[in-house]
Coordinates of C-alpha atoms and ligand atoms in Angstrom, one line a residue:
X1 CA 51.8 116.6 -174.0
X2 CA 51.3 113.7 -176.5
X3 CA 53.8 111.0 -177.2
X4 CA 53.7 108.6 -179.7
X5 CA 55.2 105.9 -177.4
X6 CA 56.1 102.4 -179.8
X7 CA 58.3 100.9 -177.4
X8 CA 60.6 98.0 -178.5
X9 CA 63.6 97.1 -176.7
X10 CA 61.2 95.5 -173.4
X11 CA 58.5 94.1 -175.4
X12 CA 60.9 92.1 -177.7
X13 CA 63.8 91.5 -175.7
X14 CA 64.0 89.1 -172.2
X15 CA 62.9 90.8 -168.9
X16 CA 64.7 89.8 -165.7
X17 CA 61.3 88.3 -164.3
X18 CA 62.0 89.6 -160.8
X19 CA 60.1 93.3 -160.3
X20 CA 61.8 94.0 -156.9
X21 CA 64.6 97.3 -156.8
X22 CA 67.1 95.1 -155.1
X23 CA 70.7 95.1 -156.2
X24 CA 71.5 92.1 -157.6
X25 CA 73.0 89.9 -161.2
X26 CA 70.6 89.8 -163.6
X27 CA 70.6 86.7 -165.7
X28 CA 69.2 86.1 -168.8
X29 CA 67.9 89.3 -169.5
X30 CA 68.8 92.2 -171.2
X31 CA 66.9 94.5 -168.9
X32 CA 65.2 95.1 -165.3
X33 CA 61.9 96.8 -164.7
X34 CA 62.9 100.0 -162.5
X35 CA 60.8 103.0 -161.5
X36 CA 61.9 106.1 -161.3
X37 CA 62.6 108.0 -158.1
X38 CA 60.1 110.7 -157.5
X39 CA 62.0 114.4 -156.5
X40 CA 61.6 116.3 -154.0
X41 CA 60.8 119.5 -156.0
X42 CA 61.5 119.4 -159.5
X43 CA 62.3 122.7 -161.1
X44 CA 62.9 123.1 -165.3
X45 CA 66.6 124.5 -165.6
X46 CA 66.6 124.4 -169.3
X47 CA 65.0 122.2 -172.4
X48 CA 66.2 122.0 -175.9
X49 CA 63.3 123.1 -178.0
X50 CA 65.4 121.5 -181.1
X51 CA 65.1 117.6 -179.4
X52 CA 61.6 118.5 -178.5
X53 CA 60.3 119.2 -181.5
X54 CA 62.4 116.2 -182.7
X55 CA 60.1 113.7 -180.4
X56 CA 57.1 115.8 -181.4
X57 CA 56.6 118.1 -178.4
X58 CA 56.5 121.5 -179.4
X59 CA 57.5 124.6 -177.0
X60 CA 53.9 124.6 -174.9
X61 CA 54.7 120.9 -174.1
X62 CA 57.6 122.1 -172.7
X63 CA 56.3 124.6 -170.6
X64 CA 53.8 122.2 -168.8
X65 CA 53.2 120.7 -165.7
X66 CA 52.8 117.2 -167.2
X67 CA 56.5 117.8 -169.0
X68 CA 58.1 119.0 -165.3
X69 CA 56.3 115.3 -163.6
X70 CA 57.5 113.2 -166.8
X71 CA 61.3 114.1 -167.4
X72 CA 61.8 114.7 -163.9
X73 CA 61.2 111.6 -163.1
X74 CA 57.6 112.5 -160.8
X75 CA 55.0 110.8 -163.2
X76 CA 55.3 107.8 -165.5
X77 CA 53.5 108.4 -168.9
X78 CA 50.9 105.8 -169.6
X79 CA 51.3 102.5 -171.3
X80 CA 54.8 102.3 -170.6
X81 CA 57.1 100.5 -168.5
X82 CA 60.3 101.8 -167.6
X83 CA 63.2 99.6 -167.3
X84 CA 67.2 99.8 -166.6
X85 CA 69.7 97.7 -169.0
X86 CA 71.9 95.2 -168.2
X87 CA 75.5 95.5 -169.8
X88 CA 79.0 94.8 -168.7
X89 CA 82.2 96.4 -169.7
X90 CA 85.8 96.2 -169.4
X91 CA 86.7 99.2 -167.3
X92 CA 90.4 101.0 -168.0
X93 CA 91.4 98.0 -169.8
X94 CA 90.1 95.8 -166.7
X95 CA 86.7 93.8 -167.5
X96 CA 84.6 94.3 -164.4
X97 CA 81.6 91.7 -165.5
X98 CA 78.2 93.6 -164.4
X99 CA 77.7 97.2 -164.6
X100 CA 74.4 98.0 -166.5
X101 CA 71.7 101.4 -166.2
X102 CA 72.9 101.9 -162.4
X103 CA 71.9 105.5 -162.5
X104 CA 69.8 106.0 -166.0
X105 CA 65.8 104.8 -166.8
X106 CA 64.6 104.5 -169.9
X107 CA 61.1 105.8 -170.2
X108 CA 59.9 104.9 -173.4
X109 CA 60.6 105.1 -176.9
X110 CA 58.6 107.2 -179.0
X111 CA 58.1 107.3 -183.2
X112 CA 57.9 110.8 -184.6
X113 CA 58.5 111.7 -188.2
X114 CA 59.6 107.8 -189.0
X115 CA 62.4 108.0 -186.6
X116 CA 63.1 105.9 -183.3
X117 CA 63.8 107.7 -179.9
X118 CA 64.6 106.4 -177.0
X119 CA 64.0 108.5 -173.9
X120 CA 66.3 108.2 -170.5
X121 CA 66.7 109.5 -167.6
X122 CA 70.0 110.1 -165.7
X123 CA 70.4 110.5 -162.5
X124 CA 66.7 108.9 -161.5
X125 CA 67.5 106.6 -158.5
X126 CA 68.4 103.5 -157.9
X127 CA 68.3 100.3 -160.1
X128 CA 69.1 96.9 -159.5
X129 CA 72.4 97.9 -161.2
X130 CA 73.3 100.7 -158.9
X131 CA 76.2 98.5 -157.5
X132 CA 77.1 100.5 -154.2
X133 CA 76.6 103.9 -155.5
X134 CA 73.1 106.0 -155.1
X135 CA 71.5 106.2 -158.3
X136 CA 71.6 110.1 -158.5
X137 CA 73.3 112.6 -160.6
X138 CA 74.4 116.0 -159.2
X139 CA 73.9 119.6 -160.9
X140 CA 77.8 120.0 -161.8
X141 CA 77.7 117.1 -164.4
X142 CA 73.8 117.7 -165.5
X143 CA 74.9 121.0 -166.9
X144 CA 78.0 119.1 -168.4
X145 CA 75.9 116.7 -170.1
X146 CA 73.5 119.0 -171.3
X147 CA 75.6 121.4 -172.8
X148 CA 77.8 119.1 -174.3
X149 CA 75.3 116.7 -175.9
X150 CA 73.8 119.7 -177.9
X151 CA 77.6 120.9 -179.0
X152 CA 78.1 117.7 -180.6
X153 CA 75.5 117.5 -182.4
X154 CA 75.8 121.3 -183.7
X155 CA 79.4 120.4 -184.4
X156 CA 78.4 117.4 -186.6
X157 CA 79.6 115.0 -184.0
X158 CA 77.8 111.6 -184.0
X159 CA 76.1 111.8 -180.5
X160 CA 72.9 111.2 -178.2
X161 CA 71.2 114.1 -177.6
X162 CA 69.8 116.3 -174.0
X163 CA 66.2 117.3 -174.0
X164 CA 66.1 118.5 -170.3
X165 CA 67.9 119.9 -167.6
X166 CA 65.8 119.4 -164.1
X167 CA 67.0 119.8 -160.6
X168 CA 65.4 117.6 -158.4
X169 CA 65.0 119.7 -155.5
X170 CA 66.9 117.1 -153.7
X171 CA 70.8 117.5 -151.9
X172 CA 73.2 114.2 -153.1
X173 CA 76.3 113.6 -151.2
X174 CA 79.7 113.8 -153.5
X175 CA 83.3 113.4 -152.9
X176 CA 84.4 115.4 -156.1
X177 CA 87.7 114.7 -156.1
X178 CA 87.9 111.4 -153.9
X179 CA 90.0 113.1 -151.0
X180 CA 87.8 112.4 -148.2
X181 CA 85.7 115.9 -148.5
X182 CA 82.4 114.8 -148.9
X183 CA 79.6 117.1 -149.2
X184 CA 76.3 118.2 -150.1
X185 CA 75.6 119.5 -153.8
X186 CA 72.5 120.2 -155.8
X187 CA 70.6 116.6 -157.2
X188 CA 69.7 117.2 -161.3
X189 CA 68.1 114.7 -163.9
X190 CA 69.2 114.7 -167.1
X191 CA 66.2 113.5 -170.3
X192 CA 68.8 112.5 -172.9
X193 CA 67.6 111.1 -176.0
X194 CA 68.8 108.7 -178.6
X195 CA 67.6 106.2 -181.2
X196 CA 69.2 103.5 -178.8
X197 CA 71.2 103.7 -175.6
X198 CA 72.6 100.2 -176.4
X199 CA 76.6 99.6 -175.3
X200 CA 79.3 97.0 -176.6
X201 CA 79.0 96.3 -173.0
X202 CA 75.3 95.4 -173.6
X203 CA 77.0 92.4 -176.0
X204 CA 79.8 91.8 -173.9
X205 CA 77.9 90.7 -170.4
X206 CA 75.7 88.1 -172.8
X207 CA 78.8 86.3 -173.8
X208 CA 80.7 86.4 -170.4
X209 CA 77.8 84.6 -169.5
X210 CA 77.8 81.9 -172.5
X211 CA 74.1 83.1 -172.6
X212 CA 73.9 82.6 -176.5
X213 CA 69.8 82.9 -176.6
X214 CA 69.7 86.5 -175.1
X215 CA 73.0 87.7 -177.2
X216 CA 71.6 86.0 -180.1
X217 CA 68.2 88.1 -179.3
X218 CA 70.1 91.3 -178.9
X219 CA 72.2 91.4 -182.2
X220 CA 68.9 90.4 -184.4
X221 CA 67.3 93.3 -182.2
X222 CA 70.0 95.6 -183.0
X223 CA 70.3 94.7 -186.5
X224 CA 66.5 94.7 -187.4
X225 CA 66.1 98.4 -185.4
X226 CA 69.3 100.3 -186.1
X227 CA 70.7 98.6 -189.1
X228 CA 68.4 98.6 -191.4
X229 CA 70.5 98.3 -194.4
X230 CA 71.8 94.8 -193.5
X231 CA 69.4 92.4 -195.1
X232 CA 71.2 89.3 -194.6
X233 CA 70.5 86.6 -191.9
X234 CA 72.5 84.4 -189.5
X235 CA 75.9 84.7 -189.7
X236 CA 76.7 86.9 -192.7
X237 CA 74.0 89.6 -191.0
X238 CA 76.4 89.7 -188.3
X239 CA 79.7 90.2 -189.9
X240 CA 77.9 93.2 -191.9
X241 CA 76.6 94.3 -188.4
X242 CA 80.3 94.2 -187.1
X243 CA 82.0 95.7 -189.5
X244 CA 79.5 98.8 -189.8
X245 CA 80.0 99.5 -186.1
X246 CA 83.3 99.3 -187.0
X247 CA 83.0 102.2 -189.3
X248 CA 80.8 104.1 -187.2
X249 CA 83.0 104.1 -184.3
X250 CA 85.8 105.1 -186.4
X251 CA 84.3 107.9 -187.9
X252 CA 83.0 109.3 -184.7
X253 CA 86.4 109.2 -183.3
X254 CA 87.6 111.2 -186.6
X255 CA 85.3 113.9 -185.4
X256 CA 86.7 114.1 -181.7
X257 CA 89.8 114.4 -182.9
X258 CA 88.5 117.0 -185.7
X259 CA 87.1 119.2 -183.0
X260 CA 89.5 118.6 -180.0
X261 CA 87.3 116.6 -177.7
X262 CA 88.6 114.2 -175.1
X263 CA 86.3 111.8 -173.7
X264 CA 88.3 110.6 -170.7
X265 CA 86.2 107.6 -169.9
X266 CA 85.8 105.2 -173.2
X267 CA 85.1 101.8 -171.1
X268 CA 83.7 99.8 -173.1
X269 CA 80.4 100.2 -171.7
X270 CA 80.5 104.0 -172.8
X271 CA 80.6 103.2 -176.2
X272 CA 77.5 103.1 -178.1
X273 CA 77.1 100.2 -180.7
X274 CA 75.4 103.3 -182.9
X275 CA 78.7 105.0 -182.8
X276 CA 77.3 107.9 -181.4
X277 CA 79.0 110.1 -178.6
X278 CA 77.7 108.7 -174.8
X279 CA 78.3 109.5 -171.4
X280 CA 79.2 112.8 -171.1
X281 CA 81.6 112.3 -167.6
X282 CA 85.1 113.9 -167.4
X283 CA 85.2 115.0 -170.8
X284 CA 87.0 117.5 -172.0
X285 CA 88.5 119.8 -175.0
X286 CA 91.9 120.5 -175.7
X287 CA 92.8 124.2 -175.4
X288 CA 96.7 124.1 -175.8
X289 CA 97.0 121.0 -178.2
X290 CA 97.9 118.4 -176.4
X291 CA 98.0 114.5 -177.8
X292 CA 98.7 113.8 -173.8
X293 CA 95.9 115.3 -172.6
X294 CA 93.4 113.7 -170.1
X295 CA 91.2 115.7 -168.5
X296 CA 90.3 112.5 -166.2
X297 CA 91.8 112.5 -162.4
X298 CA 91.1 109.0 -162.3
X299 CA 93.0 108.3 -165.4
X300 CA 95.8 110.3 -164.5
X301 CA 98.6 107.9 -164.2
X302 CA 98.0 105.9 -167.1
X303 CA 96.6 108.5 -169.2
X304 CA 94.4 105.4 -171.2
X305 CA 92.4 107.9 -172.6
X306 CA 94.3 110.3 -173.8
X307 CA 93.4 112.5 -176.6
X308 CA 96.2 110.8 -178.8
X309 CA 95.1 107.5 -177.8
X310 CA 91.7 108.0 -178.6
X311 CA 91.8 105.9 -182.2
X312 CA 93.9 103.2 -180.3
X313 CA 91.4 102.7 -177.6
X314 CA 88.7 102.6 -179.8
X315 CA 90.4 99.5 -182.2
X316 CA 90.9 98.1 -178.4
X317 CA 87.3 98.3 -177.6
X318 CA 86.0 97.0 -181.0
X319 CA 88.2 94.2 -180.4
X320 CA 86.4 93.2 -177.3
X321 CA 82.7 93.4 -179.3
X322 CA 84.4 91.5 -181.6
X323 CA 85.1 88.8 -178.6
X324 CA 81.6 89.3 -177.6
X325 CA 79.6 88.4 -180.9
X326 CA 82.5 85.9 -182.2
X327 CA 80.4 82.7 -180.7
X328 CA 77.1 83.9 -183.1
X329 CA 79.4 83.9 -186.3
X330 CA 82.5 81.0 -185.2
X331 CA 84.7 82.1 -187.4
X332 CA 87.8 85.0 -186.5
X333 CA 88.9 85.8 -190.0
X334 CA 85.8 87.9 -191.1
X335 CA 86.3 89.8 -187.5
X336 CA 90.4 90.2 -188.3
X337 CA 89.5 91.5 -191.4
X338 CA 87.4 94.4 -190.1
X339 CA 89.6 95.2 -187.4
X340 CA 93.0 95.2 -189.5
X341 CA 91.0 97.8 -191.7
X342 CA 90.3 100.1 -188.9
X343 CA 94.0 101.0 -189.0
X344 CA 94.3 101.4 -192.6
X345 CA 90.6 103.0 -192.9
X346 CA 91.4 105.6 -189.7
X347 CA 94.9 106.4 -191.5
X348 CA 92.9 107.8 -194.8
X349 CA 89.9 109.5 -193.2
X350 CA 92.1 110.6 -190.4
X351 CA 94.4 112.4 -193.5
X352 CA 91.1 113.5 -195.2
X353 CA 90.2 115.3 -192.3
X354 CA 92.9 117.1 -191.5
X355 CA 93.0 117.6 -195.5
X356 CA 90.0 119.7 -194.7
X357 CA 91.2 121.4 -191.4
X358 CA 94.2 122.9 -193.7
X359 CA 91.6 124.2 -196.4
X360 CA 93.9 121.6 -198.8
X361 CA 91.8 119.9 -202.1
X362 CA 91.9 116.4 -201.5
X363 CA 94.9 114.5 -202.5
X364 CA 96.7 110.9 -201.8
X365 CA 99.3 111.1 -199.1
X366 CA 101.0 113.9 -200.3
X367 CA 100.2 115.9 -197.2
X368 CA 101.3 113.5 -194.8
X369 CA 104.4 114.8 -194.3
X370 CA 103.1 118.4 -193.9
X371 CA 100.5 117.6 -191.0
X372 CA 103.4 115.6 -188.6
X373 CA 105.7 118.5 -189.5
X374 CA 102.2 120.4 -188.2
X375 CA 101.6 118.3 -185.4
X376 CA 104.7 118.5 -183.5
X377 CA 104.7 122.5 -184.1
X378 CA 101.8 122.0 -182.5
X379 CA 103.6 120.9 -179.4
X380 CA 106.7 123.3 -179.4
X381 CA 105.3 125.9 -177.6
X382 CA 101.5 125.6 -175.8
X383 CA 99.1 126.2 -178.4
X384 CA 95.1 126.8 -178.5
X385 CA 93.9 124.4 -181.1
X386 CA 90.3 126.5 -181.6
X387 CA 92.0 129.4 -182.3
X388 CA 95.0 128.2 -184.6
X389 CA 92.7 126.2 -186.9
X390 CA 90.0 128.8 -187.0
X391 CA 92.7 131.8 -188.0
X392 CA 94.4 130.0 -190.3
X393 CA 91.6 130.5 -192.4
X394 CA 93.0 134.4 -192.6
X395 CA 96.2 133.1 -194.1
X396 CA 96.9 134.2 -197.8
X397 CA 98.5 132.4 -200.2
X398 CA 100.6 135.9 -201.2
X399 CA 101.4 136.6 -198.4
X400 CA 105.4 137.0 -198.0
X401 CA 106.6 134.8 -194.9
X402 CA 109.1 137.2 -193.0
X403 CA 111.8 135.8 -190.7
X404 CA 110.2 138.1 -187.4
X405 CA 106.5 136.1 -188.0
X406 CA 104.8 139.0 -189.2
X407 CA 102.8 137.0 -191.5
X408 CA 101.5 135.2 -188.8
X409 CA 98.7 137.8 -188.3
X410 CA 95.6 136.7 -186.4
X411 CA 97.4 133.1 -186.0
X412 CA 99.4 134.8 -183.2
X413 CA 96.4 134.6 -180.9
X414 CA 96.6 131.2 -181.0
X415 CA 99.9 131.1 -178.6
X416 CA 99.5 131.0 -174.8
X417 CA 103.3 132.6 -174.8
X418 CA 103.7 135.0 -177.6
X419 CA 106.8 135.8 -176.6
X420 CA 108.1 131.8 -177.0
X421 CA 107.4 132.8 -180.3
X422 CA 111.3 133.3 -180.9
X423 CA 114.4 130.7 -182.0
X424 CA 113.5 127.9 -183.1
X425 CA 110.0 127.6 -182.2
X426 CA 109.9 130.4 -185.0
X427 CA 112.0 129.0 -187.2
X428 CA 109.7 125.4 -187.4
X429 CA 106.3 127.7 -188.0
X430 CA 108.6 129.5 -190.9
X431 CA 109.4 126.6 -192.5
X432 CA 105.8 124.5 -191.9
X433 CA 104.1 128.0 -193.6
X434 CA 106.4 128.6 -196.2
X435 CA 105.5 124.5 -197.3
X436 CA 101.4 125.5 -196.5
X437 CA 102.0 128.0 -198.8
X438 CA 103.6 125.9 -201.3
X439 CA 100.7 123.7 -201.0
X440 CA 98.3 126.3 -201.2
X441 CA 99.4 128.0 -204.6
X442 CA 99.4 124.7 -206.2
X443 CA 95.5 124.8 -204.9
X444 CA 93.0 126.2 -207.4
X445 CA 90.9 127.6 -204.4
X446 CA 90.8 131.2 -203.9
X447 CA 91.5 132.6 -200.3
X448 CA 88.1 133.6 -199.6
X449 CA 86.8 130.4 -201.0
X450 CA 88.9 128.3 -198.9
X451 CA 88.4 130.3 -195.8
X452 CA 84.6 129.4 -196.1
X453 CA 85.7 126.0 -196.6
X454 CA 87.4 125.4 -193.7
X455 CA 85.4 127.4 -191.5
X456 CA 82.9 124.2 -192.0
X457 CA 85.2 122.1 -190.1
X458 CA 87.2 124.4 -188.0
X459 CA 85.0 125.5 -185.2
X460 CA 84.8 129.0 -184.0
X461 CA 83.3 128.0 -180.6
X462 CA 83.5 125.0 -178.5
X463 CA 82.2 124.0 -174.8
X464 CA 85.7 125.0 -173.6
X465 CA 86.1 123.6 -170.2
X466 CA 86.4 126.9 -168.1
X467 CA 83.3 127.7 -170.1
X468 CA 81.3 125.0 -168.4
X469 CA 82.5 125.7 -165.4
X470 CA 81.2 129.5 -165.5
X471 CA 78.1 128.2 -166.2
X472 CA 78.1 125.7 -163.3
X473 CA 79.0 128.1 -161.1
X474 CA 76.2 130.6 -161.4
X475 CA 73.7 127.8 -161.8
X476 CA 75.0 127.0 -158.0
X477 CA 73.9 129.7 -157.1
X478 CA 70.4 129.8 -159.1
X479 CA 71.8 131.5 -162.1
X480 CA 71.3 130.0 -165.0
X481 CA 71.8 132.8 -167.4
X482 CA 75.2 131.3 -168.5
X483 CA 74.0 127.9 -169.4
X484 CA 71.2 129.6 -171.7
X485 CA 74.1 132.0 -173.1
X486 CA 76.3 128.7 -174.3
X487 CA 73.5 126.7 -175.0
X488 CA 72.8 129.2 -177.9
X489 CA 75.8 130.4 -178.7
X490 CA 76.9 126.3 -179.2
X491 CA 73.7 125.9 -181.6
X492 CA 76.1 127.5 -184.5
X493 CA 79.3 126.6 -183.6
X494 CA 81.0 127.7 -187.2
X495 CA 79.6 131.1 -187.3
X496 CA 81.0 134.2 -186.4
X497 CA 78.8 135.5 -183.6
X498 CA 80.3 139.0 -183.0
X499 CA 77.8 138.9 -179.7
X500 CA 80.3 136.3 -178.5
X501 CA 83.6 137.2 -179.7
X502 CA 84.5 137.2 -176.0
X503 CA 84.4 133.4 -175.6
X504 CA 86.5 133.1 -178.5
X505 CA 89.7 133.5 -176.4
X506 CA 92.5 131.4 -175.1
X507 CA 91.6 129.7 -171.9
X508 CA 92.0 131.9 -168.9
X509 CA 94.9 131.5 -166.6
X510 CA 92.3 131.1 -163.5
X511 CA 91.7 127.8 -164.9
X512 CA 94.9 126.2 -166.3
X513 CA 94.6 124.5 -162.9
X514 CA 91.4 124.4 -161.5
X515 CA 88.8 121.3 -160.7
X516 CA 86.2 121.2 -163.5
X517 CA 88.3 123.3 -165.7
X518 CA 91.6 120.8 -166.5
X519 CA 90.6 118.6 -163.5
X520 CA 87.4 116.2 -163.8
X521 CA 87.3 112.6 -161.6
X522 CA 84.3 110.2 -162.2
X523 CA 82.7 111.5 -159.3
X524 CA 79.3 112.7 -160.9
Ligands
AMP601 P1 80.6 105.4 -166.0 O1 80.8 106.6 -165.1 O2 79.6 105.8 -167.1 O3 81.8 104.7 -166.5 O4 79.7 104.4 -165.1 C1 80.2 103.1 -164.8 C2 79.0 102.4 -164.1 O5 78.7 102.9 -162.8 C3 77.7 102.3 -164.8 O6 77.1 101.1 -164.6 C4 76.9 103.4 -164.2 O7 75.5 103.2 -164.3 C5 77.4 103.3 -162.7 N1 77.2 104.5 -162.0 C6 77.9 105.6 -162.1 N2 77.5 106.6 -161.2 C7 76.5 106.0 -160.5 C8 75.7 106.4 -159.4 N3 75.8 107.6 -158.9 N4 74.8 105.5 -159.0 C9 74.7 104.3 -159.5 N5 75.4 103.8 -160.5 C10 76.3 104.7 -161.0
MG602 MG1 78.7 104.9 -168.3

């Protein structure tokens, strides 16, 4: 197995001098040496051939002995140094000063193909970050992580990616659900991979502390590594830095909202500065469309990160960079600027995207009144959002909208009720198709042209939650023929896989209720 290791983030950035794995503040650093823990007995659950090949590892690499010791966490590769960051975050709207890599060890970073990766380990042990908590990640959330990284990315979803899936051969003690029922589960580790696994948080801890050298350090690194566009210097380098994070974070939001995904944990030290998808925890994905939805226990009263307050939280969080890297520019109106366009900015590609959910040619604000009208239909009566934006793609702009909802055709699977399907809840779909359709004719696309269209956008499969679940289940018990079975089937997302037309279903009723299906805490 051969890496091409060019590591950057410890060789150019400030080390916490002390070597020790004791819990503790770090100071003026950005980062703490940490080694990872060595498993009891490491087994290979599953590897991404896809991220592999991306680092330059090819499907013999992934086979071997020297990949089981490295990405389990057994062996670490030569000429490197692994190390745990330091960031802070503000925690459901609460800042909470030090968090940092309490659970996840970077490896290395390698070069392959002119691109950066950075490699890291979840669920390796302890780190002088670990707070009171072990260090360890069990099997349940692995899987989730896994799975989910990869359907991002197949989706077109801005996000870090999974290379490997290892169980550690080691028992961690859980308390799922936080009722006093702790017990044993199954220990896993978790190689994701990403050109950088740097936070807002990372930005925020430096200015809590006034520690301008080290936050000064950071955003140069940043800049120099990730933003490569921005040739400025000094203050106008960091504007430009601020206000493309801005418009990374926005448009990754755009696609969660695209493809029904719910975070449910979007501290601010879960959001990458690279705008990509991080920290798969109690995510989830809407199956009856649901602004309201959280699939976060912890978040259940508040419901902070719901799926319709997922834009809002994000303008929150953006604000708090903004606090972080103010002192390295001194000046708020460049910062207002950016952040009064985020509204204005998430308005149009917001639109634009669900331009392209409806199949609709692009065009200013006209539709605006037809996706609300949409939108609360969407809410009358519960309503799978795969499924409804997938088969309206079979809707024909001849078609002749009866008063029983005939013309609904394959549409009608989307509806957990059919038979709500009456009265009023008829009458609004009757009157939001017949101004589709309206729409539509005025639309030089043909039926069969715009069907391809929007089967770009509009998924045919997603890592519904129940799905997950099934998989976690069987893995329990040493079967992992379900993870492989999603895992490929989520490599084409858009396609019509007629192999696995039997996940392309409403969400069983087993599950409306069940823990790890609607139910997720931060326990992990
Ligand atoms: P998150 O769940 O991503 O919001 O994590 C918040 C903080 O808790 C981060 O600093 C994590 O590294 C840390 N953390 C979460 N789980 C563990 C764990 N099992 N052991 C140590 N630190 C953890
Ligand atoms: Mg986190």
């Amino acid at each position: 197995m051969k890496l091409n290791i060019k590591d950057t983030f410890n060789k150019e950035l400030p080390a916490d001098p002390i070597r020790e794995n004791t819990r503790r503040q770090v100071f003026d650093a950005a980062f703490s040496y940490a080694t990872p823990r060595k498993p009891g007995r490491p087994k290979l659950v599953h590897a991404s051939e896809e991220v592999a090949k991306m680092i330059g590892l090819d499907s013999e690499d992934i086979k071997s002995e020297e990949f089981l010791k490295v990405f389990s966490g057994n062996k670490v590769l030569e000429n490197t140094d692994p190390y745990a960051m330091c960031y802070g975050g503000h925690q459901f709207g609460n800042w909470a000063g030090q968090l940092g890599d309490g659970r996840a060890i970077n490896l290395a970073e390698v070069v392959y193909e002119d691109q950066r990766w950075a490699l890291q380990l979840k669920g390796a042990g302890e780190t002088p970050y670990s707070r009171t908590a072990d260090g360890l990640a069990v099997l349940r959330s692995s899987i989730r992580e896994h799975l989910c990284s990869e359907a991002m990315f197949h989706l077109g979803v801005p996000t870090t990616r999974s290379l490997s899936l290892m169980l550690t051969g080691d028992q961690v003690m859980r308390d799922m659900l936080y009722d006093g029922n702790a017990d044993y589960e199954k220990g896993a580790v978790v190689c994701r991979v990403s050109p950088s696994f740097i936070r807002f948080g990372n930005f925020q801890i430096l200015a809590a502390r006034k520690d301008l050298k080290t936050l000064t350090e950071l955003t140069d690194y940043t800049i120099r590594h990730f933003f490569p566009k921005i040739k400025s210097t000094g203050k106008e380098s960091y504007i430009e830095f601020f206000n493309e994070v801005v418009d990374r974070t926005l448009e990754m939001i755009v696609h969660w909202q695209r493809v029904g995904f719910v975070h449910g944990v979007m501290n601010t030290d879960n959001l990458s500065i690279l705008g990509l998808t991080i920290d798969y925890g109690p995510y989830g994905w809407l199956e009856g469309y649901d602004v309201d939805w959280t699939p976060n226990t912890t978040d259940r009263g508040q419901k902070r990160y719901r799926f319709g307050n997922q834009p809002r939280v994000a303008l929150w969080n953006l604000m708090h960079l903004a606090n972080a890297i103010y002192p390295l520019v001194d000046e708020a109106p460049p910062f207002k600027n950016a952040l009064d366009n985020f509204q204005k900015e998430y308005d149009k590609k917001y639109l634009e995207m669900m331009q392209a959910k409806l199949g609709l040619e692009k065009r200013e604000n006209v539709d605006q009144i037809l996706i609300n009208q949409l939108q609360e239909n969407l809410l009358l009566t519960e309503t799978d959002m795969t499924i409804f934006f997938r088969n309206l793609a079979d809707f024909k702009k001849e078609i002749m909208i009866d008063s029983e909802g005939e013309f609904l055709g394959s549409i009608k699977n989307a509806f957990y009720q059919p038979k709500d399907l009456k009265g009023k809840v008829l009458e609004a779909w009757i009157d939001w198709f017949i101004n589709y359709k309206e729409k539509l004719s005025n639309d030089s696309l043909s039926n069969e042209e715009r069907k391809a269209k929007m089967n770009e956008v509009n998924p045919k499969y997603v890592l519904r939650n129940y799905m997950a679940q099934l998989a976690i289940d069987a893995a329990d018990k040493d079967d992992f023929s379900i993870v492989n079975e999603i895992f490929e089937m989520l490599k084409n997302p858009y396609d019509e896989q007629i192999e696995n037309e039997k996940w392309f279903v409403k969400r069983p009723e087993w599950a409306r209720h069940k823990v790890g299906c609607s139910m997720l805490s931060c326990s992990s």
